[in-house]
Amino acid sequence: MSQVKEFCEQWRGFRGGRYYYVLDNGYCISIAKYATKSVRKYEDEVCYYVDESKIANKAVLEVFAAGSGNIYVKPDVEFINMCVDLSHLTQLERSFLKEWHEYYIPMLKFIKDVVAKGIGVSDMLQFHLHLLKYPLPFFISYSSNARLKSFEVLAREIHEIWIALKILKEFVREIDFIWFQQSSAKPVANIGNYSLWYEFDFTPHTMCGGILRDYCGSFNVEKCREPLPQWLSQIYSRIDMLERPYSRAQELLGVKLKGLRPDIMFTQAVSSCDDLFKSSSITIKLIIECKNFDYKYWAEDVERQIIPYKKIFQPEHIIIASLKPVSQDVKKKLKSLGIEVIDHVYPGGANENQLVEYVKQVLFS
């Protein structure tokens, strides 16, 4: 007599989420398809009850994230690569899966080869250095929107770190263990007279690992209880001036600036944020904004992010490194504003090396 087995999923994305799939004739199929009934026990937990005879002699894949952020796959990672298809994917997701193999797997291979001594990145990206056939976000079973949002974060991180390492590889013969951490108190590396920062965070309560948490509650300099370095006070003042004209309606639409984290930023060479805070001025030599989707997905960022970055940080140079092509009209418009665009930036892309040459010229000319 067959028995009923319980499989409980936690629908929390990859912040403690848990999902089950059955490998059936090469297809990875959600456990929900085999359930005789399902019960929602909590708002984010659904339990499926499956007659064991329906999954007899079939392997069950469990994909989950622990509360600590660590990612796990049982029975093992290779199980994922046995799937010839994920039956629940939408047409849009399948188009991104094609890009996964065309762009992101080569980037991951490059990252893996360059940082043989180790790399500090998010748990999600670290797991994907196994070169998975399918990105784990596509195993979020309950929502296409959740899958796409999670994939967007992962793909952006891969593209940014690949670009940073592509640049570093040109200047550093051998790369030891290296950290890519948002809001880090230390630069990723020093190149000659400059420091390369990854997602340097100017938000007061998280900047440099929270160095201003006890002193500033917002970008408004007047709310900081202790004097800030002159260069930082000037940046916050420019932020305040940009925000003042916005109406409540624009704020509700998300136009108002909420946080500032340039993807890749070069300043004068320092060993840590402490050095920056001891300086009355800093040189922001170059900002690189990395865009890895079609222009239509980030067109609004031009007005909401990139142009404000130029006004606020006043870097000597600012560039957009786009994986996808960008029209000449857009390039000309941005160039007139002092913003360069280099597109086709991906492994084997037409302008992959042009970006590196641009950085060389900026840093050493």
XYZ file of C-alpha atoms in Angstrom:
365
model
C 0.000 0.000 0.000
C 1.471 3.358 -1.069
C 2.064 6.122 1.445
C 1.626 9.877 1.281
C 4.702 12.053 1.713
C 4.687 15.693 2.781
C 6.819 18.337 1.033
C 6.639 21.816 2.580
C 7.926 24.769 0.570
C 8.806 28.169 1.992
C 7.993 30.884 -0.521
C 10.618 33.447 0.509
C 12.668 33.860 -2.635
C 16.173 32.913 -1.540
C 15.893 34.502 1.880
C 15.129 31.245 3.597
C 13.130 29.842 0.660
C 12.783 26.109 -0.048
C 11.548 24.428 -3.264
C 11.121 20.851 -4.535
C 11.346 19.463 -8.057
C 11.043 15.983 -9.518
C 13.384 14.789 -12.253
C 10.948 13.095 -14.621
C 12.172 11.944 -18.061
C 14.780 14.706 -18.065
C 12.363 17.465 -17.008
C 12.549 19.234 -13.663
C 8.900 19.513 -12.655
C 7.536 21.292 -9.578
C 6.408 18.945 -6.794
C 3.009 20.678 -6.988
C 2.255 18.769 -10.197
C 2.347 15.463 -8.296
C 0.377 16.489 -5.210
C -3.026 15.040 -4.396
C -3.658 18.086 -2.206
C -1.911 21.159 -0.905
C -2.322 23.102 2.317
C -1.168 26.646 3.011
C 0.026 26.459 6.623
C 1.359 29.992 6.815
C 1.358 32.983 4.498
C 4.687 31.911 2.988
C 4.545 28.132 3.545
C 2.672 25.639 1.391
C 2.741 21.883 2.019
C 2.134 19.355 -0.756
C 0.976 15.787 -0.128
C 2.212 13.322 -2.723
C 1.386 9.655 -3.199
C 4.835 8.059 -3.133
C 3.881 5.747 -5.997
C 3.761 8.816 -8.292
C 7.403 9.625 -7.676
C 8.736 6.102 -7.225
C 12.164 5.655 -8.842
C 12.321 9.400 -9.525
C 14.873 11.688 -7.920
C 13.577 14.665 -5.938
C 15.575 17.897 -6.007
C 15.538 20.198 -2.972
C 16.786 23.772 -3.444
C 16.893 25.951 -0.348
C 18.584 28.844 1.417
C 19.418 28.780 5.105
C 18.706 31.771 7.307
C 22.423 32.566 7.179
C 22.138 33.112 3.423
C 23.934 29.922 2.437
C 22.528 28.112 -0.613
C 22.034 24.347 -0.718
C 20.990 21.775 -3.303
C 20.161 18.164 -2.461
C 21.092 15.587 -3.505
C 23.854 17.578 -5.267
C 24.644 20.332 -7.753
C 25.079 17.948 -10.672
C 21.411 17.037 -10.369
C 20.519 20.459 -11.761
C 22.578 19.840 -14.871
C 20.632 16.616 -15.506
C 17.499 18.625 -16.259
C 16.887 19.093 -19.977
C 14.104 21.561 -19.263
C 12.332 23.476 -16.508
C 8.718 23.065 -17.518
C 7.388 26.115 -15.610
C 9.526 28.793 -17.292
C 7.828 31.536 -19.285
C 8.905 32.572 -22.787
C 10.708 35.626 -21.376
C 12.550 33.474 -18.852
C 13.602 31.096 -21.612
C 15.077 34.030 -23.523
C 17.081 34.939 -20.410
C 18.153 31.310 -20.096
C 19.643 31.586 -23.581
C 21.542 34.685 -22.428
C 22.670 32.777 -19.330
C 24.614 30.395 -21.555
C 25.730 33.033 -24.050
C 26.964 35.680 -21.606
C 26.950 34.700 -17.956
C 28.463 31.218 -18.024
C 31.556 32.623 -19.853
C 31.731 35.440 -17.262
C 31.549 32.916 -14.423
C 34.283 30.819 -16.045
C 36.491 33.924 -16.271
C 35.810 34.845 -12.631
C 36.543 31.299 -11.514
C 39.820 31.150 -13.446
C 41.070 34.573 -12.335
C 40.348 34.133 -8.630
C 41.713 30.640 -8.177
C 42.949 31.655 -4.690
C 39.447 32.632 -3.602
C 36.846 35.368 -3.851
C 34.441 36.951 -1.406
C 31.070 37.517 -3.081
C 27.424 36.924 -2.257
C 26.432 33.366 -1.375
C 24.296 33.257 -4.506
C 27.140 34.149 -6.863
C 29.570 31.897 -4.989
C 27.238 28.960 -5.588
C 27.006 29.730 -9.301
C 30.765 29.382 -9.690
C 29.837 25.695 -10.047
C 28.754 26.793 -13.565
C 25.169 25.606 -13.237
C 23.207 24.875 -16.380
C 20.233 26.717 -14.865
C 20.477 29.777 -12.591
C 19.002 28.990 -9.185
C 16.490 31.898 -9.334
C 14.657 29.884 -11.991
C 13.868 27.290 -9.307
C 11.668 29.727 -7.370
C 8.460 27.866 -8.075
C 5.664 30.179 -6.991
C 6.194 33.393 -8.972
C 7.647 34.383 -12.323
C 8.059 37.902 -10.975
C 10.113 36.611 -8.028
C 12.238 34.498 -10.388
C 12.980 37.456 -12.652
C 13.802 39.830 -9.791
C 16.179 37.314 -8.261
C 17.780 36.603 -11.650
C 18.193 40.338 -12.281
C 20.182 40.750 -9.043
C 22.364 37.726 -9.810
C 23.034 38.681 -13.440
C 23.893 42.265 -12.501
C 26.367 41.095 -9.851
C 28.067 38.702 -12.268
C 28.416 41.400 -14.942
C 29.784 44.008 -12.516
C 32.341 41.667 -10.967
C 33.407 40.317 -14.356
C 34.055 43.885 -15.549
C 36.007 44.746 -12.390
C 38.155 41.616 -12.706
C 38.624 42.164 -16.429
C 40.107 45.574 -15.597
C 42.197 44.304 -12.678
C 43.622 41.467 -14.758
C 45.217 44.061 -17.046
C 47.131 45.684 -14.193
C 47.751 42.946 -11.621
C 49.831 39.920 -12.544
C 48.395 37.632 -9.882
C 45.207 38.199 -7.889
C 45.141 36.870 -4.325
C 41.930 36.336 -2.374
C 39.721 39.292 -3.247
C 36.520 40.742 -1.767
C 33.535 42.216 -3.586
C 31.269 43.506 -0.846
C 28.739 46.293 -1.070
C 29.410 49.107 1.450
C 32.865 47.722 2.205
C 35.256 49.793 4.323
C 38.135 48.808 2.035
C 38.691 49.071 -1.717
C 38.770 45.928 -3.824
C 42.322 46.695 -4.961
C 44.772 49.481 -5.696
C 45.965 50.134 -9.249
C 48.878 52.535 -9.332
C 47.689 55.809 -7.813
C 44.047 54.750 -7.648
C 41.730 52.536 -5.597
C 38.975 50.477 -7.201
C 35.773 50.367 -5.139
C 32.857 47.997 -5.740
C 29.408 49.494 -5.039
C 30.777 52.179 -2.734
C 27.752 53.139 -0.633
C 27.132 56.808 0.173
C 24.012 56.076 2.239
C 24.978 57.456 5.693
C 23.868 54.563 7.907
C 25.525 51.891 5.711
C 28.490 53.760 4.205
C 31.874 52.073 4.763
C 30.358 49.331 6.897
C 28.223 51.805 8.854
C 30.870 54.358 9.776
C 28.274 57.172 9.944
C 25.424 55.176 11.472
C 25.597 56.954 14.816
C 26.004 60.434 13.386
C 23.735 60.898 10.360
C 20.168 59.819 9.813
C 19.808 61.056 6.250
C 21.640 62.778 3.410
C 20.923 66.093 5.120
C 24.285 67.270 6.468
C 22.589 69.334 9.189
C 21.405 66.133 10.873
C 24.945 64.800 11.332
C 26.086 65.233 14.932
C 29.782 65.464 14.103
C 31.596 67.405 11.359
C 32.086 65.442 8.172
C 35.027 65.655 5.793
C 34.573 68.623 3.475
C 34.338 66.468 0.347
C 31.540 64.364 1.858
C 29.648 67.412 3.127
C 29.748 68.831 -0.396
C 28.396 65.580 -1.857
C 25.530 65.466 0.654
C 24.763 69.128 0.004
C 24.498 68.457 -3.731
C 22.210 65.498 -3.023
C 20.004 67.724 -0.891
C 19.834 70.366 -3.626
C 18.822 67.775 -6.217
C 16.098 66.336 -4.008
C 14.424 69.588 -2.985
C 12.555 70.289 -6.266
C 10.846 66.891 -6.304
C 7.134 66.885 -5.624
C 5.318 64.322 -3.480
C 3.875 62.780 -6.632
C 7.338 62.242 -8.061
C 8.503 60.738 -4.782
C 5.656 58.221 -4.870
C 6.690 57.271 -8.388
C 10.151 56.455 -7.086
C 11.920 59.346 -8.775
C 13.416 60.738 -5.572
C 16.957 59.600 -4.836
C 16.989 56.894 -2.181
C 20.532 55.570 -2.220
C 23.788 56.087 -4.036
C 26.097 53.206 -4.895
C 28.225 53.626 -8.030
C 28.902 50.170 -9.465
C 32.653 50.680 -9.907
C 34.474 53.785 -8.694
C 38.108 54.848 -8.790
C 39.453 57.273 -6.173
C 42.997 58.204 -5.198
C 44.801 55.227 -3.670
C 43.867 54.548 -0.038
C 43.945 51.516 2.214
C 40.511 52.025 3.747
C 37.628 54.416 4.359
C 39.570 55.772 7.333
C 42.037 57.322 4.891
C 39.175 58.944 2.973
C 37.721 60.413 6.146
C 41.070 61.911 7.080
C 41.199 63.750 3.760
C 39.629 67.148 3.218
C 39.162 66.289 -0.464
C 39.098 63.200 -2.632
C 39.543 62.680 -6.326
C 36.838 60.606 -7.994
C 38.703 59.773 -11.145
C 36.224 57.438 -12.813
C 32.775 55.942 -12.300
C 31.675 52.926 -14.335
C 27.971 52.063 -14.387
C 27.359 48.514 -15.616
C 24.179 47.714 -17.549
C 23.526 44.126 -18.585
C 19.988 44.251 -20.032
C 18.485 45.887 -23.115
C 18.414 49.675 -23.034
C 14.621 49.721 -22.640
C 15.043 48.167 -19.171
C 17.391 50.877 -17.918
C 16.414 53.928 -19.999
C 14.843 55.580 -16.933
C 18.121 55.151 -15.052
C 19.688 57.790 -17.290
C 17.611 60.556 -15.671
C 17.143 58.964 -12.267
C 20.628 57.621 -11.660
C 23.412 58.311 -14.144
C 22.950 62.056 -14.738
C 22.452 62.658 -10.974
C 25.643 60.669 -10.308
C 27.557 63.038 -12.573
C 26.096 66.102 -10.840
C 26.540 64.778 -7.324
C 29.948 63.102 -7.470
C 31.469 65.256 -10.224
C 33.875 62.527 -11.360
C 36.531 63.408 -13.897
C 35.093 60.656 -16.110
C 31.905 58.615 -16.094
C 31.093 55.746 -18.422
C 28.306 53.266 -19.020
C 29.508 49.745 -19.812
C 26.565 48.047 -21.539
C 26.366 44.371 -22.367
C 23.696 45.064 -24.995
C 23.884 47.514 -27.936
C 22.942 51.156 -27.358
C 21.680 53.355 -30.204
C 23.872 56.114 -31.617
C 21.242 58.716 -30.690
C 21.435 57.734 -27.026
C 25.238 57.674 -27.144
C 25.362 61.154 -28.676
C 22.915 62.559 -26.128
C 24.909 61.142 -23.213
C 28.230 62.208 -24.707
C 26.929 65.780 -24.882
C 26.411 65.516 -21.115
C 29.932 64.207 -20.552
C 28.882 60.561 -20.203
C 30.571 57.988 -22.424
C 28.913 54.726 -23.495
C 30.736 51.560 -24.494
C 28.395 48.750 -25.506
C 28.897 45.070 -26.442
C 30.882 44.607 -23.218
C 30.843 40.859 -22.529
C 33.244 37.927 -23.067
C 34.032 37.960 -26.780
C 32.028 41.156 -27.278
C 33.063 43.640 -29.964
C 34.069 46.296 -27.389
C 35.262 44.079 -24.549
C 38.828 45.349 -24.876
C 37.799 48.921 -25.681
C 36.567 49.302 -22.103
C 39.917 48.181 -20.716
C 41.783 50.548 -23.027
C 39.514 53.402 -21.962
C 40.308 52.729 -18.291
C 44.033 52.575 -19.051
C 43.868 55.925 -20.804
C 41.909 57.552 -17.971
C 44.136 56.256 -15.168
C 47.531 56.621 -16.790
C 47.327 59.346 -19.432
